[in-house]
Amino acid sequence: MNNSSIHIGSDALPALAQLLQRPGTTHVAVLADTNTARLCYPRLQPLLPDNHLLIEISAGEEHKTLSTCERVWAELTEHRFDRHSVLVCLGGGVVTDLGGFCAALYKRGIRCAVVPTTLLAQVDAGIGGKTGVDFQGFKNHLGVFQLPEAVCIEPEFLTTLDPRELRAGYAEVVKHWLIADADAFMQGRNYGLFVDDWAAVVRESVAVKQEIVAQDPLERGPRKLLNFGHTVGHALESYLLGQAGRAILHGEAIAAGMVCEAWLSVQKGLLTESELDKIETFLFSVYDKVQFVTLETEAIAELARQDKKNQGDTINCTLLEAIGRGVYDQPVTVAELADSLRYYHRL
């Protein structure tokens, strides 16, 4: 896998324009959802070739499916995009994951550039080349590793987000602190979401993820650290997505998952009760509790059997052996995951 060029700040969009002007580029398409087409595309449009194609998809995790991919591929085919084309993914995690997947498969692979517009995508989903779509209710069940040619991060796009979206993305920042940067966590507890300079937060968080991904691009070892909070979080998110009117945002699920998996870390003798208390106190100062009933815990936990980190019948979880130090490939049972959800429910 080649490295992506990552541009953060005022030079990000001009860098994208330069990339699209390279000799040999035949066609350019922009993939946006209904929100980013309205709020972010006008900022990008003047930098694009006049004859570019805008492909607009419906916003929301429920549209991160193969049927949406078929629509994207159909448009590219109808407009005769060849293998020398570029797909620009303008959006949050759904657009960057789905768009990268579409680019990787169309004609066995076309160039892709990512312009992440949410905090979650800028610090996590847009970095590292994971692509994918949900399938049969399971998060990112189908996908490939395919690094984009460039990731162009314009922090100004964060001003288009409502507070709930910004808060959801912040969960991935906190995750990076908990697995790799204890000092940042201790400082972050003091200001929470009251951030003066989001660009600095994005740069620091991207640096953590880049360092981990560089060691392990295909998630065979240390990259699994980035899944802290995601074994329980993905199960919870998937379960509620399948319940009418109960869907939550990815970051909200991950915040709940981090509480559950920090508790599991204590049960495994890895983390202290004092550290768990610090994590819980901070997360609940930022996030509302995710609502579910005790009778649902087993059904939620069962969904973890399909987690991508598993090996055979073993559910592999990323836990914490200290704040700022994650540990991966920790076996857990469905019963233990259900217990962690019951613990969370009681808080």
PDB file of C-alpha atoms in Angstrom, residues 108-270:
ATOM      1  CA  ARG A 108     -10.629  -2.754 -10.499  1.00  0.00           C
ATOM      2  CA  GLY A 109      -9.618   0.568  -9.035  1.00  0.00           C
ATOM      3  CA  ILE A 110      -9.608   4.263  -9.859  1.00  0.00           C
ATOM      4  CA  ARG A 111      -7.854   7.089  -8.029  1.00  0.00           C
ATOM      5  CA  CYS A 112      -9.593   8.474  -4.980  1.00  0.00           C
ATOM      6  CA  ALA A 113      -9.175  11.648  -2.930  1.00  0.00           C
ATOM      7  CA  VAL A 114     -10.859  12.197   0.421  1.00  0.00           C
ATOM      8  CA  VAL A 115     -12.130  15.553   1.673  1.00  0.00           C
ATOM      9  CA  PRO A 116     -13.487  14.715   5.142  1.00  0.00           C
ATOM     10  CA  THR A 117     -16.015  17.241   6.422  1.00  0.00           C
ATOM     11  CA  THR A 118     -16.910  15.913   9.894  1.00  0.00           C
ATOM     12  CA  LEU A 119     -14.643  15.680  12.917  1.00  0.00           C
ATOM     13  CA  LEU A 120     -15.078  11.908  12.947  1.00  0.00           C
ATOM     14  CA  ALA A 121     -13.930  11.632   9.329  1.00  0.00           C
ATOM     15  CA  GLN A 122     -11.094  14.145   9.740  1.00  0.00           C
ATOM     16  CA  VAL A 123      -9.483  12.349  12.680  1.00  0.00           C
ATOM     17  CA  ASP A 124     -10.485   8.753  11.948  1.00  0.00           C
ATOM     18  CA  ALA A 125     -12.635   7.517   9.061  1.00  0.00           C
ATOM     19  CA  GLY A 126     -10.824   9.505   6.373  1.00  0.00           C
ATOM     20  CA  ILE A 127      -7.352   8.399   7.518  1.00  0.00           C
ATOM     21  CA  GLY A 128      -5.742   5.022   6.906  1.00  0.00           C
ATOM     22  CA  GLY A 129      -7.472   3.547   3.879  1.00  0.00           C
ATOM     23  CA  LYS A 130     -10.251   1.495   5.455  1.00  0.00           C
ATOM     24  CA  THR A 131     -13.243   1.436   3.114  1.00  0.00           C
ATOM     25  CA  GLY A 132     -16.515  -0.414   3.320  1.00  0.00           C
ATOM     26  CA  VAL A 133     -20.275  -0.657   3.581  1.00  0.00           C
ATOM     27  CA  ASP A 134     -22.714  -2.220   6.021  1.00  0.00           C
ATOM     28  CA  PHE A 135     -24.270  -5.561   5.092  1.00  0.00           C
ATOM     29  CA  GLN A 136     -27.195  -7.463   6.639  1.00  0.00           C
ATOM     30  CA  GLY A 137     -27.109  -5.151   9.645  1.00  0.00           C
ATOM     31  CA  PHE A 138     -23.381  -5.554  10.354  1.00  0.00           C
ATOM     32  CA  LYS A 139     -21.133  -2.469  10.373  1.00  0.00           C
ATOM     33  CA  ASN A 140     -18.525  -2.266   7.587  1.00  0.00           C
ATOM     34  CA  HIS A 141     -19.008  -5.963   6.885  1.00  0.00           C
ATOM     35  CA  LEU A 142     -17.828  -5.607   3.284  1.00  0.00           C
ATOM     36  CA  GLY A 143     -14.755  -3.582   2.452  1.00  0.00           C
ATOM     37  CA  VAL A 144     -11.143  -3.369   1.366  1.00  0.00           C
ATOM     38  CA  PHE A 145      -7.990  -1.601   2.476  1.00  0.00           C
ATOM     39  CA  GLN A 146      -7.269   1.010  -0.184  1.00  0.00           C
ATOM     40  CA  LEU A 147      -5.400   4.207   0.661  1.00  0.00           C
ATOM     41  CA  PRO A 148      -6.673   7.319  -1.111  1.00  0.00           C
ATOM     42  CA  GLU A 149      -4.213   9.286  -3.166  1.00  0.00           C
ATOM     43  CA  ALA A 150      -4.727  12.299  -0.911  1.00  0.00           C
ATOM     44  CA  VAL A 151      -6.608  13.304   2.213  1.00  0.00           C
ATOM     45  CA  CYS A 152      -7.396  17.017   2.234  1.00  0.00           C
ATOM     46  CA  ILE A 153      -8.603  18.223   5.621  1.00  0.00           C
ATOM     47  CA  GLU A 154     -10.119  21.716   5.813  1.00  0.00           C
ATOM     48  CA  PRO A 155     -11.023  22.324   9.490  1.00  0.00           C
ATOM     49  CA  GLU A 156     -13.338  25.163   8.412  1.00  0.00           C
ATOM     50  CA  PHE A 157     -15.823  22.521   7.300  1.00  0.00           C
ATOM     51  CA  LEU A 158     -16.392  21.722  10.987  1.00  0.00           C
ATOM     52  CA  THR A 159     -18.388  24.966  11.245  1.00  0.00           C
ATOM     53  CA  THR A 160     -21.100  23.291   9.132  1.00  0.00           C
ATOM     54  CA  LEU A 161     -21.731  20.632  11.800  1.00  0.00           C
ATOM     55  CA  ASP A 162     -24.472  20.686  14.379  1.00  0.00           C
ATOM     56  CA  PRO A 163     -23.288  20.193  17.989  1.00  0.00           C
ATOM     57  CA  ARG A 164     -24.383  16.558  18.074  1.00  0.00           C
ATOM     58  CA  GLU A 165     -22.233  15.642  15.036  1.00  0.00           C
ATOM     59  CA  LEU A 166     -19.218  17.469  16.455  1.00  0.00           C
ATOM     60  CA  ARG A 167     -19.640  15.700  19.783  1.00  0.00           C
ATOM     61  CA  ALA A 168     -19.895  12.329  18.038  1.00  0.00           C
ATOM     62  CA  GLY A 169     -16.634  12.884  16.186  1.00  0.00           C
ATOM     63  CA  TYR A 170     -14.905  13.881  19.405  1.00  0.00           C
ATOM     64  CA  ALA A 171     -15.279  10.290  20.633  1.00  0.00           C
ATOM     65  CA  GLU A 172     -12.584   9.200  18.186  1.00  0.00           C
ATOM     66  CA  VAL A 173     -10.259  11.926  19.499  1.00  0.00           C
ATOM     67  CA  VAL A 174     -10.810  10.634  23.049  1.00  0.00           C
ATOM     68  CA  LYS A 175     -10.182   7.081  21.824  1.00  0.00           C
ATOM     69  CA  HIS A 176      -6.781   8.111  20.451  1.00  0.00           C
ATOM     70  CA  TRP A 177      -5.913   9.650  23.835  1.00  0.00           C
ATOM     71  CA  LEU A 178      -6.969   6.545  25.758  1.00  0.00           C
ATOM     72  CA  ILE A 179      -4.954   4.101  23.654  1.00  0.00           C
ATOM     73  CA  ALA A 180      -1.839   6.200  23.073  1.00  0.00           C
ATOM     74  CA  ASP A 181      -1.633   9.573  24.845  1.00  0.00           C
ATOM     75  CA  ALA A 182      -2.313   9.763  28.574  1.00  0.00           C
ATOM     76  CA  ASP A 183      -1.092  13.365  28.839  1.00  0.00           C
ATOM     77  CA  ALA A 184      -3.540  14.533  26.167  1.00  0.00           C
ATOM     78  CA  PHE A 185      -6.378  12.763  27.990  1.00  0.00           C
ATOM     79  CA  MET A 186      -5.517  14.439  31.278  1.00  0.00           C
ATOM     80  CA  GLN A 187      -5.394  17.850  29.566  1.00  0.00           C
ATOM     81  CA  GLY A 188      -8.529  17.183  27.526  1.00  0.00           C
ATOM     82  CA  ARG A 189     -10.508  16.460  30.686  1.00  0.00           C
ATOM     83  CA  ASN A 190     -10.110  20.132  31.564  1.00  0.00           C
ATOM     84  CA  TYR A 191     -11.699  21.599  28.445  1.00  0.00           C
ATOM     85  CA  GLY A 192     -13.889  18.869  26.942  1.00  0.00           C
ATOM     86  CA  LEU A 193     -15.690  20.222  23.901  1.00  0.00           C
ATOM     87  CA  PHE A 194     -14.725  23.835  24.622  1.00  0.00           C
ATOM     88  CA  VAL A 195     -11.990  23.856  21.983  1.00  0.00           C
ATOM     89  CA  ASP A 196     -10.521  27.104  20.653  1.00  0.00           C
ATOM     90  CA  ASP A 197      -8.507  25.562  17.824  1.00  0.00           C
ATOM     91  CA  TRP A 198     -10.002  22.459  16.233  1.00  0.00           C
ATOM     92  CA  ALA A 199      -7.214  22.413  13.622  1.00  0.00           C
ATOM     93  CA  ALA A 200      -4.675  21.687  16.376  1.00  0.00           C
ATOM     94  CA  VAL A 201      -6.865  18.897  17.793  1.00  0.00           C
ATOM     95  CA  VAL A 202      -7.239  17.384  14.324  1.00  0.00           C
ATOM     96  CA  ARG A 203      -3.483  17.522  13.644  1.00  0.00           C
ATOM     97  CA  GLU A 204      -2.622  15.821  16.935  1.00  0.00           C
ATOM     98  CA  SER A 205      -5.247  13.112  16.482  1.00  0.00           C
ATOM     99  CA  VAL A 206      -4.273  12.447  12.870  1.00  0.00           C
ATOM    100  CA  ALA A 207      -0.635  12.096  13.978  1.00  0.00           C
ATOM    101  CA  VAL A 208      -1.607   9.365  16.474  1.00  0.00           C
ATOM    102  CA  LYS A 209      -3.551   7.435  13.873  1.00  0.00           C
ATOM    103  CA  GLN A 210      -0.879   7.867  11.172  1.00  0.00           C
ATOM    104  CA  GLU A 211       1.817   6.513  13.461  1.00  0.00           C
ATOM    105  CA  ILE A 212      -0.215   3.405  14.279  1.00  0.00           C
ATOM    106  CA  VAL A 213      -1.317   2.781  10.678  1.00  0.00           C
ATOM    107  CA  ALA A 214       2.272   3.165   9.408  1.00  0.00           C
ATOM    108  CA  GLN A 215       3.311   0.251  11.654  1.00  0.00           C
ATOM    109  CA  ASP A 216       0.473  -1.995  10.492  1.00  0.00           C
ATOM    110  CA  PRO A 217      -1.428  -0.893   7.348  1.00  0.00           C
ATOM    111  CA  LEU A 218      -3.539  -4.061   7.067  1.00  0.00           C
ATOM    112  CA  GLU A 219      -4.566  -4.392  10.740  1.00  0.00           C
ATOM    113  CA  ARG A 220      -2.685  -7.576  11.555  1.00  0.00           C
ATOM    114  CA  GLY A 221      -1.248  -6.223  14.795  1.00  0.00           C
ATOM    115  CA  PRO A 222      -0.939  -2.770  16.405  1.00  0.00           C
ATOM    116  CA  ARG A 223      -3.602  -1.180  14.193  1.00  0.00           C
ATOM    117  CA  LYS A 224      -6.150  -3.204  16.152  1.00  0.00           C
ATOM    118  CA  LEU A 225      -5.558  -0.715  18.981  1.00  0.00           C
ATOM    119  CA  LEU A 226      -7.728   1.721  17.022  1.00  0.00           C
ATOM    120  CA  ASN A 227     -10.701  -0.558  17.656  1.00  0.00           C
ATOM    121  CA  PHE A 228     -10.925   0.301  21.360  1.00  0.00           C
ATOM    122  CA  GLY A 229     -14.601   0.914  22.127  1.00  0.00           C
ATOM    123  CA  HIS A 230     -15.660  -0.601  18.830  1.00  0.00           C
ATOM    124  CA  THR A 231     -16.457  -4.218  19.732  1.00  0.00           C
ATOM    125  CA  VAL A 232     -19.300  -3.159  22.025  1.00  0.00           C
ATOM    126  CA  GLY A 233     -19.839   0.131  20.157  1.00  0.00           C
ATOM    127  CA  HIS A 234     -20.402  -1.451  16.761  1.00  0.00           C
ATOM    128  CA  ALA A 235     -22.732  -4.074  18.254  1.00  0.00           C
ATOM    129  CA  LEU A 236     -24.766  -1.371  19.981  1.00  0.00           C
ATOM    130  CA  GLU A 237     -24.852   0.840  16.897  1.00  0.00           C
ATOM    131  CA  SER A 238     -25.891  -2.051  14.632  1.00  0.00           C
ATOM    132  CA  TYR A 239     -28.625  -3.203  17.014  1.00  0.00           C
ATOM    133  CA  LEU A 240     -30.192   0.244  17.391  1.00  0.00           C
ATOM    134  CA  LEU A 241     -29.917   0.970  13.664  1.00  0.00           C
ATOM    135  CA  GLY A 242     -32.223  -1.989  13.132  1.00  0.00           C
ATOM    136  CA  GLN A 243     -34.814  -0.563  15.550  1.00  0.00           C
ATOM    137  CA  ALA A 244     -37.195   2.034  14.114  1.00  0.00           C
ATOM    138  CA  GLY A 245     -36.467   5.497  15.471  1.00  0.00           C
ATOM    139  CA  ARG A 246     -33.615   4.386  17.748  1.00  0.00           C
ATOM    140  CA  ALA A 247     -30.537   4.882  15.548  1.00  0.00           C
ATOM    141  CA  ILE A 248     -27.608   6.682  17.162  1.00  0.00           C
ATOM    142  CA  LEU A 249     -24.486   8.224  15.683  1.00  0.00           C
ATOM    143  CA  HIS A 250     -21.297   6.179  15.390  1.00  0.00           C
ATOM    144  CA  GLY A 251     -19.384   8.308  17.881  1.00  0.00           C
ATOM    145  CA  GLU A 252     -22.187   8.071  20.433  1.00  0.00           C
ATOM    146  CA  ALA A 253     -21.996   4.277  20.216  1.00  0.00           C
ATOM    147  CA  ILE A 254     -18.200   4.346  20.530  1.00  0.00           C
ATOM    148  CA  ALA A 255     -18.379   6.536  23.646  1.00  0.00           C
ATOM    149  CA  ALA A 256     -20.667   3.933  25.238  1.00  0.00           C
ATOM    150  CA  GLY A 257     -18.383   1.156  23.970  1.00  0.00           C
ATOM    151  CA  MET A 258     -15.351   2.789  25.587  1.00  0.00           C
ATOM    152  CA  VAL A 259     -17.088   2.806  28.973  1.00  0.00           C
ATOM    153  CA  CYS A 260     -18.005  -0.875  28.582  1.00  0.00           C
ATOM    154  CA  GLU A 261     -14.559  -1.923  27.405  1.00  0.00           C
ATOM    155  CA  ALA A 262     -12.791   0.130  30.089  1.00  0.00           C
ATOM    156  CA  TRP A 263     -14.941  -1.742  32.638  1.00  0.00           C
ATOM    157  CA  LEU A 264     -13.955  -5.049  31.007  1.00  0.00           C
ATOM    158  CA  SER A 265     -10.323  -3.952  31.307  1.00  0.00           C
ATOM    159  CA  VAL A 266     -10.814  -3.646  35.077  1.00  0.00           C
ATOM    160  CA  GLN A 267     -12.462  -7.080  35.224  1.00  0.00           C
ATOM    161  CA  LYS A 268      -9.440  -8.568  33.415  1.00  0.00           C
ATOM    162  CA  GLY A 269      -7.033  -7.000  35.924  1.00  0.00           C
ATOM    163  CA  LEU A 270      -5.551  -4.599  33.367  1.00  0.00           C
TER     164      LEU A 270
END
